[in-house]
PDB file of C-alpha atoms in Angstrom:
ATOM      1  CA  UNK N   1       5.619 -33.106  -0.839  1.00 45.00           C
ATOM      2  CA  UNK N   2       4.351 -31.011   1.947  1.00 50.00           C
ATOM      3  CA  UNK N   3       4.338 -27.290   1.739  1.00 57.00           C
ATOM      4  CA  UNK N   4       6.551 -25.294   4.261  1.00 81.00           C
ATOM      5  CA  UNK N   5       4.859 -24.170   6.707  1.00 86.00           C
ATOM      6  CA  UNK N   6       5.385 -19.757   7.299  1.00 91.00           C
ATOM      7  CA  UNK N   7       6.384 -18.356  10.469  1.00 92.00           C
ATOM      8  CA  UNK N   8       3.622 -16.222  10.087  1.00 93.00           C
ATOM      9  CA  UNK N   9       1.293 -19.787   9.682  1.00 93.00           C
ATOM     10  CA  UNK N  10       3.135 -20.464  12.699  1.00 94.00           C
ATOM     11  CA  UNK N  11       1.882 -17.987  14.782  1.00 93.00           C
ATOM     12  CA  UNK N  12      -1.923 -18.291  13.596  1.00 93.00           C
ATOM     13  CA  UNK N  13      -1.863 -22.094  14.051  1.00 93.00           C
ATOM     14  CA  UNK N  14      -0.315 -22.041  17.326  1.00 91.00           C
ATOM     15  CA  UNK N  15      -2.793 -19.704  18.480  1.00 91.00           C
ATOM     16  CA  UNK N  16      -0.332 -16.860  19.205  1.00 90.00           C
ATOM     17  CA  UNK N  17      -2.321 -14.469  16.941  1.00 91.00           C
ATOM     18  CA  UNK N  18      -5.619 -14.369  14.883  1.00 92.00           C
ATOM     19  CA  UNK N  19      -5.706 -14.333  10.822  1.00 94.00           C
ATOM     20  CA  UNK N  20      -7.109 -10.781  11.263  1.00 94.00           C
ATOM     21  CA  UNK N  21      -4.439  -9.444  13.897  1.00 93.00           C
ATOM     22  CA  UNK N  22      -1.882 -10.831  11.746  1.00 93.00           C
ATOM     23  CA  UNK N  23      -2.895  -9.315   8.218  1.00 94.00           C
ATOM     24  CA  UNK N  24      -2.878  -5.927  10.533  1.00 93.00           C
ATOM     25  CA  UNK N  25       0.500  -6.133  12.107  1.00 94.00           C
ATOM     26  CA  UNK N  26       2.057  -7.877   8.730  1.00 93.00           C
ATOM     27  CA  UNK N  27       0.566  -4.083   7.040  1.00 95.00           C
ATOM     28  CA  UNK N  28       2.026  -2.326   9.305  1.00 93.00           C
ATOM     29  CA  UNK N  29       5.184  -3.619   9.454  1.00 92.00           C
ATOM     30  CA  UNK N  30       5.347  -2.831   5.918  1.00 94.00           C
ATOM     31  CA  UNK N  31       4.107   0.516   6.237  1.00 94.00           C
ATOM     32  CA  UNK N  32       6.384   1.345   8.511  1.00 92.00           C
ATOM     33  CA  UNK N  33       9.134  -0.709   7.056  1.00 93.00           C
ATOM     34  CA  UNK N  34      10.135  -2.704  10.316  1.00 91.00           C
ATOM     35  CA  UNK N  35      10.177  -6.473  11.017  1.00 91.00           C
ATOM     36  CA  UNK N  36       7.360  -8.119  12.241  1.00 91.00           C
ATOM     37  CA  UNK N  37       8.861  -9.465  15.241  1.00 91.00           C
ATOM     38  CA  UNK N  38       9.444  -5.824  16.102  1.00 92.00           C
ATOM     39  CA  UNK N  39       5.705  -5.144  15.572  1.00 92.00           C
ATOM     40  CA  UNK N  40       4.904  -8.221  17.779  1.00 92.00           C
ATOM     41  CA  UNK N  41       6.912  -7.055  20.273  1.00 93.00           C
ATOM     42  CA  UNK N  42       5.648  -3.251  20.433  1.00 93.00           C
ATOM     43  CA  UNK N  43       2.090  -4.158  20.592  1.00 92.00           C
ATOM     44  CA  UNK N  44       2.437  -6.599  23.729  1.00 92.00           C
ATOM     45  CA  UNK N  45       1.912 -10.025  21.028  1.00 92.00           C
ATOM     46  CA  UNK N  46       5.143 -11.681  22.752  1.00 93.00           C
ATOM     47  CA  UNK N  47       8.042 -10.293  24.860  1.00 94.00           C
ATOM     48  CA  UNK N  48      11.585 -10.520  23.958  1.00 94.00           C
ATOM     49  CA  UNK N  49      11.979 -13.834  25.268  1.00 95.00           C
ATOM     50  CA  UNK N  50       8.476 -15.740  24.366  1.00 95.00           C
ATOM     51  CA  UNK N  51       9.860 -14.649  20.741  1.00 94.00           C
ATOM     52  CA  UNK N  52      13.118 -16.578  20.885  1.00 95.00           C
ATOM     53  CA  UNK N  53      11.162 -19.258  22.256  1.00 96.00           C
ATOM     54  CA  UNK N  54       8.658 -19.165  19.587  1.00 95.00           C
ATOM     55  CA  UNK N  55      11.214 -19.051  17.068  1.00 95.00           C
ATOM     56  CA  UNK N  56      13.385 -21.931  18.603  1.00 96.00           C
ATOM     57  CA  UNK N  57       9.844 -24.062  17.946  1.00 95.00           C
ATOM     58  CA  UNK N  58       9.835 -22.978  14.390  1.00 95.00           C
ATOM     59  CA  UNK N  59      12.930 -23.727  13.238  1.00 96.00           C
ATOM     60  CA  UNK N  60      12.763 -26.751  15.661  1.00 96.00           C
ATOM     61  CA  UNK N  61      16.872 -25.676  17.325  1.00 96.00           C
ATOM     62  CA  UNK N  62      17.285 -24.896  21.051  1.00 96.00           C
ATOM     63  CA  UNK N  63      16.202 -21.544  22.927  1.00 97.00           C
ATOM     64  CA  UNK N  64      19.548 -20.049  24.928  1.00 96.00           C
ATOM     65  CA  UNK N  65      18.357 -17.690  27.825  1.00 94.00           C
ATOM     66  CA  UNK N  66      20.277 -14.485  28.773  1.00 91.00           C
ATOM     67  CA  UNK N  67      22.519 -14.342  30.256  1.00 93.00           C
ATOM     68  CA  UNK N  68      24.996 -15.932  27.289  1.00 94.00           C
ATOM     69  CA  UNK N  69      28.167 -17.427  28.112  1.00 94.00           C
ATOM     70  CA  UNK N  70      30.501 -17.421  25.214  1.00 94.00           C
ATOM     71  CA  UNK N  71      34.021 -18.208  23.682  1.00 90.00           C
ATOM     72  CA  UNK N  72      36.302 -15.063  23.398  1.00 91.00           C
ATOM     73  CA  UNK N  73      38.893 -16.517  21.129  1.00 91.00           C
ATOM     74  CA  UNK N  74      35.668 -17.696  18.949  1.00 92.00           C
ATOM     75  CA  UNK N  75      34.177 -13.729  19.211  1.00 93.00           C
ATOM     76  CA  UNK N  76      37.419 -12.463  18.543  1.00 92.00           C
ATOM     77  CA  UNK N  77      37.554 -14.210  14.494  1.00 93.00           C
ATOM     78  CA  UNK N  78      34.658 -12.661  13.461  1.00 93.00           C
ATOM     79  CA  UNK N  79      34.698  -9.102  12.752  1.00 93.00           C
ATOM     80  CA  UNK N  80      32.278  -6.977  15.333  1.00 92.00           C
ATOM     81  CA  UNK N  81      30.384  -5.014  12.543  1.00 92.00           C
ATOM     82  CA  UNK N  82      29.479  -8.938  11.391  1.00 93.00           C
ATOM     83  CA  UNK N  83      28.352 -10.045  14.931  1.00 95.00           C
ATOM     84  CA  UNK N  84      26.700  -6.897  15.635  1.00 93.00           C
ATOM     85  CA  UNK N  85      24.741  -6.410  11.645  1.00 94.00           C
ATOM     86  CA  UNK N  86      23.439 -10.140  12.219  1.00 95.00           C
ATOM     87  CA  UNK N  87      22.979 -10.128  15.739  1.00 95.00           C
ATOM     88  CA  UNK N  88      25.047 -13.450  16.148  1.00 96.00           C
ATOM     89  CA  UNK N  89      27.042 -14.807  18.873  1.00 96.00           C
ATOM     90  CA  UNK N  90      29.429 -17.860  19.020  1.00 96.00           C
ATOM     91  CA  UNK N  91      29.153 -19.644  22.017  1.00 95.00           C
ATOM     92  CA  UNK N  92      31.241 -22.698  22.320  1.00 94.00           C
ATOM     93  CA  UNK N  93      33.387 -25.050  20.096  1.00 93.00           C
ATOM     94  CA  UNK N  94      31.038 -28.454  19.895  1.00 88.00           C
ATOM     95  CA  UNK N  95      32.688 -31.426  18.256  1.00 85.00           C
ATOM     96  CA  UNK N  96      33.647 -30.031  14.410  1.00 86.00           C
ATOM     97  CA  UNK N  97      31.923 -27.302  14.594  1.00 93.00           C
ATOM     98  CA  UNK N  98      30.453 -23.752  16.428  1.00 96.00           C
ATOM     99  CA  UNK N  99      27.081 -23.250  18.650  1.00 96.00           C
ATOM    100  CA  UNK N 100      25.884 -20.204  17.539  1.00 96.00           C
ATOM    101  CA  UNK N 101      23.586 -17.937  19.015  1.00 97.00           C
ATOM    102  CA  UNK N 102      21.078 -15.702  16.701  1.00 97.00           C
ATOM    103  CA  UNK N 103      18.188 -13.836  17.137  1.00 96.00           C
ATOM    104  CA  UNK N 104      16.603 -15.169  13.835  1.00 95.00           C
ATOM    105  CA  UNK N 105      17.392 -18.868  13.243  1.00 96.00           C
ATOM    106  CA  UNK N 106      16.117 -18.191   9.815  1.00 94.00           C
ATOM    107  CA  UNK N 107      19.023 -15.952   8.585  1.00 95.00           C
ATOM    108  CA  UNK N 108      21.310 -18.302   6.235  1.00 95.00           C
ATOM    109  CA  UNK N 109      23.072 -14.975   5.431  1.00 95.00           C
ATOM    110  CA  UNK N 110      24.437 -14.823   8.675  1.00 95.00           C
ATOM    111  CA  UNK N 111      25.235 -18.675   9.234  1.00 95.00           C
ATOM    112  CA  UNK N 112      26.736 -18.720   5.756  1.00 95.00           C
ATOM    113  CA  UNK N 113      29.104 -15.970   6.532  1.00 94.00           C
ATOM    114  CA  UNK N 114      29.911 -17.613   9.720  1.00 94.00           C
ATOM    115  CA  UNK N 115      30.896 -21.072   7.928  1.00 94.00           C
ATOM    116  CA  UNK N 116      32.866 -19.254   5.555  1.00 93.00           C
ATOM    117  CA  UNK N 117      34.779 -17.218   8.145  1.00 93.00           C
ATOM    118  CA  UNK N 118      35.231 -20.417  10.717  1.00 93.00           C
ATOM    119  CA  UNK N 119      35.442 -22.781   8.287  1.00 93.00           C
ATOM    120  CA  UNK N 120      32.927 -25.332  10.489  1.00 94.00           C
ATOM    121  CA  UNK N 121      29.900 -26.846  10.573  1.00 94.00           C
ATOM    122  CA  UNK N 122      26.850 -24.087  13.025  1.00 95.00           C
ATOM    123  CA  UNK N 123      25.076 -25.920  15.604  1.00 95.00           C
ATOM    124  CA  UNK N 124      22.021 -22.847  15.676  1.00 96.00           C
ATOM    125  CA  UNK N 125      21.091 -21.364  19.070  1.00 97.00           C
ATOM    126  CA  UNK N 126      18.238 -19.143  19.606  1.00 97.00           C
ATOM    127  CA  UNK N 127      18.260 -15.912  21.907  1.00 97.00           C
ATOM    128  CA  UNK N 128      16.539 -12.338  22.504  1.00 96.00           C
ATOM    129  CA  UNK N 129      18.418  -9.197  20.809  1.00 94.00           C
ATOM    130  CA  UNK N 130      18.956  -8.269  24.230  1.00 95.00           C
ATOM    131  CA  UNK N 131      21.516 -11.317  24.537  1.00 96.00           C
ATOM    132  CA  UNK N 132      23.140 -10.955  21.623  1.00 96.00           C
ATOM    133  CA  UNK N 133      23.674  -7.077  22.744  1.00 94.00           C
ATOM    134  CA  UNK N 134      24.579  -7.724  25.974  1.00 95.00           C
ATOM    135  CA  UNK N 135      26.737 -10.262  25.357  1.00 94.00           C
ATOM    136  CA  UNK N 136      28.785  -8.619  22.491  1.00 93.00           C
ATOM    137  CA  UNK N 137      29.116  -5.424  25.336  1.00 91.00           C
ATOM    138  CA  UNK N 138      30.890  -7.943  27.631  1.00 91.00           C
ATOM    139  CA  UNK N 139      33.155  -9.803  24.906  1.00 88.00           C
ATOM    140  CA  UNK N 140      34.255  -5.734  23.874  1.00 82.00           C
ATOM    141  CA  UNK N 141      34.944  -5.471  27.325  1.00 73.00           C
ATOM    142  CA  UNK N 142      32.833  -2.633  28.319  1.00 41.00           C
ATOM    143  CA  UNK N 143      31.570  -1.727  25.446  1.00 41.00           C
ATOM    144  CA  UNK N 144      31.985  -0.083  22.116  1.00 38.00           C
ATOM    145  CA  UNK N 145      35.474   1.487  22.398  1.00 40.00           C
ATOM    146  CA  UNK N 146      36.274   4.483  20.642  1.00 37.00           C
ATOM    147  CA  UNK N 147      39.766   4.900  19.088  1.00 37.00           C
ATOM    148  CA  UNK N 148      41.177   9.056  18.899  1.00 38.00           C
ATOM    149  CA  UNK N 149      44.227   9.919  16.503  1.00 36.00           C
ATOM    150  CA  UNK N 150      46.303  11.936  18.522  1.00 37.00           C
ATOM    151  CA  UNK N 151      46.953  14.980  16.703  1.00 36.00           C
ATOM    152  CA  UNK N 152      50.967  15.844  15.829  1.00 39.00           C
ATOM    153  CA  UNK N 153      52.545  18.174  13.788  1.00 40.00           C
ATOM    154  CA  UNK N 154      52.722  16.162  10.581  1.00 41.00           C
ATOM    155  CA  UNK N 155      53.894  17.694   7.212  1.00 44.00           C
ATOM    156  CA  UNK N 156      51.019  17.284   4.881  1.00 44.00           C
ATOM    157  CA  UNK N 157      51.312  15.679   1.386  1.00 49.00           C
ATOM    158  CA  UNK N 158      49.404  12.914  -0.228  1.00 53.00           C
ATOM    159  CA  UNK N 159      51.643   9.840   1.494  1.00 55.00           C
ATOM    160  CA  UNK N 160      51.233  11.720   4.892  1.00 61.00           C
ATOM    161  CA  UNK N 161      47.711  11.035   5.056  1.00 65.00           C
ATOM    162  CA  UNK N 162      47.854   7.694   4.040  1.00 67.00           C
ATOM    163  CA  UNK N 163      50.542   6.534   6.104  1.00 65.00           C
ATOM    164  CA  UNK N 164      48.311   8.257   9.106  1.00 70.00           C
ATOM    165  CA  UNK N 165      45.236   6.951   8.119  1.00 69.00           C
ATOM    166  CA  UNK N 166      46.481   3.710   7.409  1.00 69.00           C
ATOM    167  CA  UNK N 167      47.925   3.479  11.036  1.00 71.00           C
ATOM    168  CA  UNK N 168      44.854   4.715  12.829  1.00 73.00           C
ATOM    169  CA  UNK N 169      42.997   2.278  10.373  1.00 72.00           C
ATOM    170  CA  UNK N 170      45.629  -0.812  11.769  1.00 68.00           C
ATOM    171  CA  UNK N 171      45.259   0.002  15.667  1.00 71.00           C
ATOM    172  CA  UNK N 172      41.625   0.351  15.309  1.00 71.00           C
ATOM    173  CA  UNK N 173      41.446  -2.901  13.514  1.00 65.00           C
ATOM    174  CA  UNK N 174      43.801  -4.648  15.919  1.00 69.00           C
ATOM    175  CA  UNK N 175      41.752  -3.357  19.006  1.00 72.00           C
ATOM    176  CA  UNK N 176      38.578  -4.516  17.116  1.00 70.00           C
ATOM    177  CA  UNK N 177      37.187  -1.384  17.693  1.00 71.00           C
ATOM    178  CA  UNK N 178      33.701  -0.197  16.676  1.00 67.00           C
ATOM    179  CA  UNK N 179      33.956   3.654  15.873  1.00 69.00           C
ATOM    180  CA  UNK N 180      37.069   6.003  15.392  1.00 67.00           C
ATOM    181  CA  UNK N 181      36.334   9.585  15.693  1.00 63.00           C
TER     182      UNK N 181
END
């Protein structure tokens, strides 16, 4: 049986980087405690996009260029703080199951938690952060929205306050919204 081939093998033996730049950028990603592909990125090694592309090679599944064009109704079953904390998008409904777009292919987490929630098979997508942000903005509308309790005269005891936050709690939930101040 063959051994699986790294990402990081990848990128040496498709000439994107040396053994030596790599063994630098893989230290100080740790030093610094960011990704690589964020390292990559800052020091000019690939853009955005030749990542996704690069990573759509890897893990041998389709690159989707910005701009995305998505389901709503699909957007709208998975909670926002799940879209947004895996940078995932669904895009369409393809025979039993979901095209989904993700920034890293490689992140079962994130497909597994989509299965669960959809209850379908994940046709894998993949796209720049930048997509995934911009796209998310446009299925919010125009972004994050921000939900205020209006403040009333309330009498305060215990079952007050949890009737109040539970209501705030409900609209925010049913707006999908991202913060409530």
């Amino acid at each position: 049986m063959a051994a699986k081939v790294t990402f990081e093998t990848f990128l040496v033996e498709n000439q994107v980087l040396t053994q030596d730049l790599l063994a630098n950028f893989l230290k100080d990603s740790q030093a610094r405690k960011v990704g690589l592909f964020q390292v990559l990125i800052e020091n000019n090694i690939l853009t955005e996009d030749a990542l996704a592309e690069t990573l759509s090679k890897f893990y041998q599944v389709d690159y989707a260029p910005p701009p995305l064009k998505f389901d709503v109704d699909l957007v709208k079953k998975i909670p926002i703080f799940t879209l947004r904390r895996y940078k995932i998008i669904p895009l369409a409904k393809v025979d039993k199951g979901v095209t989904l777009a993700m920034v890293d292919p490689g992140n079962i987490l994130a497909t597994d938690e989509v299965r669960r929630l959809l209850k379908v098979e994940i046709k894998i997508v993949c796209t720049t952060e930048r997509a995934i942000t911009e796209a998310l903005g446009r299925a919010q509308g125009s972004g994050p929205q921000v939900v205020q309790a209006k403040t009333q005269e309330v009498h305060v005891d215990n079952a007050g306050i949890i009737s109040l936050a539970e209501k705030v709690l409900d609209s925010a939930f049913k707006k999908r919204t991202s913060d409530i101040h």
